[in-house]
């Protein structure tokens, strides 16, 4: 994450490269992870990238104060949501490079951008792109925002028809359900009508309700990112198979740091399952931080009187929660690689006593995934 | 009830001016409220009593005393010995945002004198509350300054009064309440020496005993490298993590937070292994171990073998036929919903 203003680097530690990859190491490696290693990064094809350099862009656009910088800071820099109140208005495009399971860029735009200005290099901006996210403040008068959005869609469909447009109907916290569903419908209708009038189908435009104060912004981002993952089909069927084999209710593949899920099994997903999984990731990361501190830095090394054992620990972090009432396992987490973790919600008849079955199937899943995402 | 004899009843007064946040913290610590729910609480009328059963025969007899002037006058004048007699602990809550700090201290002085008269051996804890409303750079000095003033008005309790900065929005609430509970537990030393032995046997780096409903730490044993763990606030941090998890599980399963208990949580990594498991009816044990599978497995076995011995601690008198029939302990009757009126 190459941002100068917001990102607070965790303390740098020299991690032994030969050590196993664990969640903790993942956390401590962050400063290192910040540098996009352009040379050896695998080239990743996204459905609509032209230049194909493997770094799809997410463009955050919309009216002033609609919440673009807040979204980027909360999701990608873990800024506590209330602190977005102090963010200053953006005056020039802020480009951030996200180095994760796949590299992508997030471009945060100023609210008053005029892309029709001839001095503006539209090819540079729209030429290679993943998705354009248009943010609308649902708590404010959104008339202008929708008009501007319609103009932009029009422009894009004539010039860059491959671009996916994602509309974030934002700041939905604090709106009553009725008011929200009315607002949502009005915005969708107005965009749709306009598109039909101009003879363009709605094809590439989708809508999301979002707020930085709950999980909705992460879910929306998850859905946007999933459209940019070329291998999403195979990923989803792998997860679906895993669920079937282990009688799991739901399985997610999380990008641990951003808590975006890059794929899930194909059963219908609901926010509640996403929420519990995401909070579970928090729990494991928090505890891993507390007890995963670097003991090698201690003077005189490890003083624990335990026999030498080459088989130290788990190669990849693993966690399990067993419930009292249901009398069975409930949540399961397995670190897949440096960036990704698998989270499973177990069904009522998931096999607690058949942990070996889960281990086996997850092992297979992990191996297959290595071929898809080599890092 | 005959069972009340075996329990060590400890009367705890929760006082401070109206709106200071007494019922808010009580609901969060003991009744599974989350911080954003407390806005719905009304002012407390007179005194709300709750009985909370803890590890080691401790029965907390909590008096949440409504802070409006009329009620306070009544405590001081008409029910003085009823309210202030037999008190083990007074928790006095100060609102950091109060515009009448001088008046607050005078009121505190009145309470302190009544306590001195009726329960001279009581312990006093002062919580300087709503610290989240102060800009973080000023918190420490403001806290120190207030504490000094309050101590000066503490009469004979003076030096023994303990002060904590608290807020319902972070783990400081757990830190303060952990200290209070620790003070109240009658047989902390016995528990600690048993845990010390256990830690030795299972090669633990650290073990932490948590009360189940409140997720408050009862005590901890720390050994070896873990003594240098840089996260010195980890005990209350884990309290807060566990409480949050309880709420999210309850929400997902659609049950009250009091019934969303896990039997075990395990985390295994290349650097440590960790698990939390039920130890007794009212406690959970968190264990941090070196990262070896055989140590992990034998620790779990050893703990299940030790369970009966710890259970005895909770049932002081040797013969207790039925554990299941507790009446006023941490059951669901005080859960949100029923409790929120
Ligand atoms: N209630 C609520 N407020 C939000 C949300 N997201 C952002 N905000 C607030 O909206 C205000 C503007 O946010 P910014 O992120 O600076 O908006 P921007 O779109 O980047 O603005 P420009 O850079 O001027 O174009 C801030 O005060 C945020 O706290 C949300 O989900 N809910
Ligand atoms: N900012 C902030 N507000 C708090 C905190 N704790 C409580 N409050 C607020 O303070 C208000 C009053 O809280 P109560 O707990 O009802 O006050 P009380 O001391 O029980 O008042 P009485 O019952 O009248 O004596 C509530 O609306 C809470 O939202 C805190 O730590 N920070
Ligand atoms: Mg901005
Ligand atoms: Mg009250």
Short mmCIF file of N, CA and C in Angstrom, two decimals, chain A residues 1 26 30 33 37 40-46 54-56 58 76 97-105 221-232 235 253-263 336-341 369-375:
data_model
loop_
_atom_site.label_atom_id
_atom_site.label_comp_id
_atom_site.label_asym_id
_atom_site.label_seq_id
_atom_site.Cartn_x
_atom_site.Cartn_y
_atom_site.Cartn_z
N UNK A 1 0.82 -1.19 0.00
CA UNK A 1 0.00 0.00 0.00
C UNK A 1 0.86 1.24 0.00
N UNK A 26 2.54 -12.94 8.37
CA UNK A 26 1.84 -12.17 7.37
C UNK A 26 1.70 -10.73 7.83
N UNK A 30 4.13 -6.95 6.49
CA UNK A 30 3.44 -5.91 5.74
C UNK A 30 4.34 -4.85 5.14
N UNK A 33 5.52 -6.09 2.17
CA UNK A 33 4.47 -6.33 1.20
C UNK A 33 4.05 -5.05 0.50
N UNK A 37 6.17 -5.86 -6.14
CA UNK A 37 7.34 -6.42 -6.81
C UNK A 37 6.98 -6.69 -8.25
N UNK A 40 8.57 -9.86 -10.65
CA UNK A 40 8.21 -11.28 -10.62
C UNK A 40 6.72 -11.53 -10.36
N UNK A 41 5.95 -10.47 -10.35
CA UNK A 41 4.53 -10.66 -10.12
C UNK A 41 3.93 -11.43 -11.29
N UNK A 42 3.13 -12.43 -11.00
CA UNK A 42 2.53 -13.18 -12.11
C UNK A 42 1.59 -12.28 -12.90
N UNK A 43 1.59 -12.43 -14.17
CA UNK A 43 0.71 -11.60 -14.97
C UNK A 43 -0.72 -12.12 -14.85
N UNK A 44 -1.60 -11.24 -14.54
CA UNK A 44 -2.96 -11.66 -14.24
C UNK A 44 -3.90 -11.02 -15.24
N UNK A 45 -4.69 -11.82 -15.84
CA UNK A 45 -5.58 -11.30 -16.85
C UNK A 45 -6.93 -11.00 -16.22
N UNK A 46 -7.45 -9.85 -16.45
CA UNK A 46 -8.80 -9.58 -15.98
C UNK A 46 -9.67 -9.43 -17.21
N UNK A 54 -1.75 -6.79 -15.52
CA UNK A 54 -2.07 -7.56 -14.34
C UNK A 54 -2.42 -6.75 -13.12
N UNK A 55 -2.59 -5.45 -13.26
CA UNK A 55 -2.95 -4.66 -12.09
C UNK A 55 -4.23 -3.87 -12.36
N UNK A 56 -5.35 -4.55 -12.23
CA UNK A 56 -6.60 -3.85 -12.51
C UNK A 56 -6.78 -2.65 -11.60
N UNK A 58 -9.21 0.15 -9.67
CA UNK A 58 -10.53 0.53 -9.19
C UNK A 58 -10.54 2.04 -9.11
N UNK A 76 -8.88 -0.03 3.03
CA UNK A 76 -7.51 -0.43 2.72
C UNK A 76 -6.47 0.05 3.74
N UNK A 97 -1.30 1.48 -4.54
CA UNK A 97 -1.03 0.17 -5.09
C UNK A 97 -1.24 -0.86 -4.01
N UNK A 98 -2.14 -1.76 -4.25
CA UNK A 98 -2.43 -2.80 -3.28
C UNK A 98 -1.74 -4.07 -3.70
N UNK A 99 -0.93 -4.56 -2.80
CA UNK A 99 -0.19 -5.77 -3.10
C UNK A 99 -0.78 -6.88 -2.24
N UNK A 100 -1.50 -7.75 -2.89
CA UNK A 100 -2.14 -8.82 -2.14
C UNK A 100 -2.15 -10.08 -2.99
N UNK A 101 -3.15 -10.90 -2.83
CA UNK A 101 -3.22 -12.12 -3.63
C UNK A 101 -3.16 -11.79 -5.10
N UNK A 102 -3.72 -10.62 -5.47
CA UNK A 102 -3.42 -10.11 -6.80
C UNK A 102 -3.18 -8.62 -6.62
N UNK A 103 -2.37 -8.06 -7.52
CA UNK A 103 -2.08 -6.64 -7.38
C UNK A 103 -3.20 -5.84 -8.00
N UNK A 104 -3.60 -4.82 -7.34
CA UNK A 104 -4.51 -3.90 -8.00
C UNK A 104 -4.28 -2.50 -7.48
N UNK A 105 -4.87 -1.55 -8.18
CA UNK A 105 -4.66 -0.16 -7.81
C UNK A 105 -5.99 0.46 -7.46
N UNK A 221 -17.28 -4.20 -1.84
CA UNK A 221 -15.96 -4.31 -2.46
C UNK A 221 -15.66 -5.74 -2.86
N UNK A 222 -16.07 -6.67 -2.02
CA UNK A 222 -15.85 -8.08 -2.35
C UNK A 222 -16.48 -8.40 -3.69
N UNK A 223 -17.72 -7.93 -3.85
CA UNK A 223 -18.42 -8.27 -5.10
C UNK A 223 -17.78 -7.60 -6.30
N UNK A 224 -17.26 -6.38 -6.10
CA UNK A 224 -16.58 -5.69 -7.20
C UNK A 224 -15.31 -6.45 -7.58
N UNK A 225 -14.53 -6.77 -6.56
CA UNK A 225 -13.25 -7.45 -6.82
C UNK A 225 -13.47 -8.81 -7.48
N UNK A 226 -14.52 -9.50 -7.04
CA UNK A 226 -14.76 -10.83 -7.61
C UNK A 226 -14.97 -10.77 -9.12
N UNK A 227 -15.54 -9.67 -9.59
CA UNK A 227 -15.74 -9.56 -11.04
C UNK A 227 -14.41 -9.40 -11.77
N UNK A 228 -13.38 -9.00 -11.03
CA UNK A 228 -12.09 -8.77 -11.68
C UNK A 228 -11.17 -9.98 -11.59
N UNK A 229 -11.64 -10.99 -10.88
CA UNK A 229 -10.79 -12.17 -10.75
C UNK A 229 -11.11 -13.13 -11.87
N UNK A 230 -10.10 -13.33 -12.67
CA UNK A 230 -10.28 -14.13 -13.86
C UNK A 230 -10.67 -15.55 -13.50
N UNK A 231 -10.11 -16.06 -12.40
CA UNK A 231 -10.29 -17.47 -12.03
C UNK A 231 -11.48 -17.67 -11.10
N UNK A 232 -12.40 -16.74 -11.04
CA UNK A 232 -13.47 -16.82 -10.05
C UNK A 232 -14.29 -18.10 -10.20
N UNK A 235 -12.56 -21.09 -8.69
CA UNK A 235 -12.50 -20.89 -7.24
C UNK A 235 -13.83 -21.24 -6.59
N UNK A 253 -13.27 -17.45 0.97
CA UNK A 253 -11.84 -17.23 0.86
C UNK A 253 -11.60 -15.74 1.09
N UNK A 254 -10.94 -15.42 2.19
CA UNK A 254 -10.75 -14.03 2.59
C UNK A 254 -9.36 -13.52 2.25
N UNK A 255 -9.30 -12.28 1.83
CA UNK A 255 -8.05 -11.55 1.85
C UNK A 255 -7.95 -11.01 3.27
N UNK A 256 -7.01 -11.56 4.06
CA UNK A 256 -7.05 -11.33 5.51
C UNK A 256 -6.98 -9.86 5.89
N UNK A 257 -6.10 -9.14 5.24
CA UNK A 257 -5.90 -7.77 5.69
C UNK A 257 -7.08 -6.85 5.36
N UNK A 258 -7.59 -6.97 4.16
CA UNK A 258 -8.69 -6.06 3.79
C UNK A 258 -10.05 -6.60 4.22
N UNK A 259 -10.11 -7.89 4.55
CA UNK A 259 -11.35 -8.57 4.86
C UNK A 259 -12.35 -8.56 3.72
N UNK A 260 -11.79 -8.42 2.53
CA UNK A 260 -12.60 -8.62 1.33
C UNK A 260 -12.60 -10.12 1.07
N UNK A 261 -13.76 -10.68 0.72
CA UNK A 261 -13.70 -12.10 0.36
C UNK A 261 -13.66 -12.20 -1.15
N UNK A 262 -12.73 -12.98 -1.62
CA UNK A 262 -12.50 -12.99 -3.06
C UNK A 262 -13.30 -14.09 -3.73
N UNK A 263 -13.84 -15.00 -2.94
CA UNK A 263 -14.72 -16.02 -3.50
C UNK A 263 -15.47 -16.69 -2.36
N UNK A 336 -4.28 -19.98 4.07
CA UNK A 336 -4.00 -20.64 2.80
C UNK A 336 -2.65 -20.23 2.26
N UNK A 337 -2.38 -18.95 2.29
CA UNK A 337 -1.04 -18.47 1.97
C UNK A 337 -0.87 -17.13 2.66
N UNK A 338 0.11 -16.42 2.25
CA UNK A 338 0.44 -15.16 2.92
C UNK A 338 -0.74 -14.20 3.00
N UNK A 339 -1.60 -14.25 2.02
CA UNK A 339 -2.67 -13.26 1.97
C UNK A 339 -4.05 -13.82 2.27
N UNK A 340 -4.23 -15.09 1.98
CA UNK A 340 -5.59 -15.62 1.98
C UNK A 340 -5.85 -16.59 3.12
N UNK A 341 -7.06 -16.54 3.63
CA UNK A 341 -7.48 -17.53 4.62
C UNK A 341 -8.84 -18.08 4.22
N UNK A 369 -5.32 -24.60 -5.04
CA UNK A 369 -5.27 -23.15 -5.04
C UNK A 369 -3.87 -22.63 -5.35
N UNK A 370 -2.88 -23.37 -4.88
CA UNK A 370 -1.50 -22.95 -5.12
C UNK A 370 -1.23 -22.83 -6.62
N UNK A 371 -1.92 -23.69 -7.36
CA UNK A 371 -1.71 -23.61 -8.80
C UNK A 371 -2.41 -22.41 -9.41
N UNK A 372 -3.49 -22.00 -8.77
CA UNK A 372 -4.20 -20.82 -9.28
C UNK A 372 -3.51 -19.53 -8.87
N UNK A 373 -3.23 -19.42 -7.58
CA UNK A 373 -2.52 -18.23 -7.07
C UNK A 373 -1.16 -18.65 -6.54
N UNK A 374 -0.15 -18.54 -7.36
CA UNK A 374 1.13 -19.10 -6.95
C UNK A 374 1.79 -18.41 -5.76
N UNK A 375 1.31 -17.26 -5.33
CA UNK A 375 2.03 -16.67 -4.20
C UNK A 375 1.28 -16.77 -2.89
#
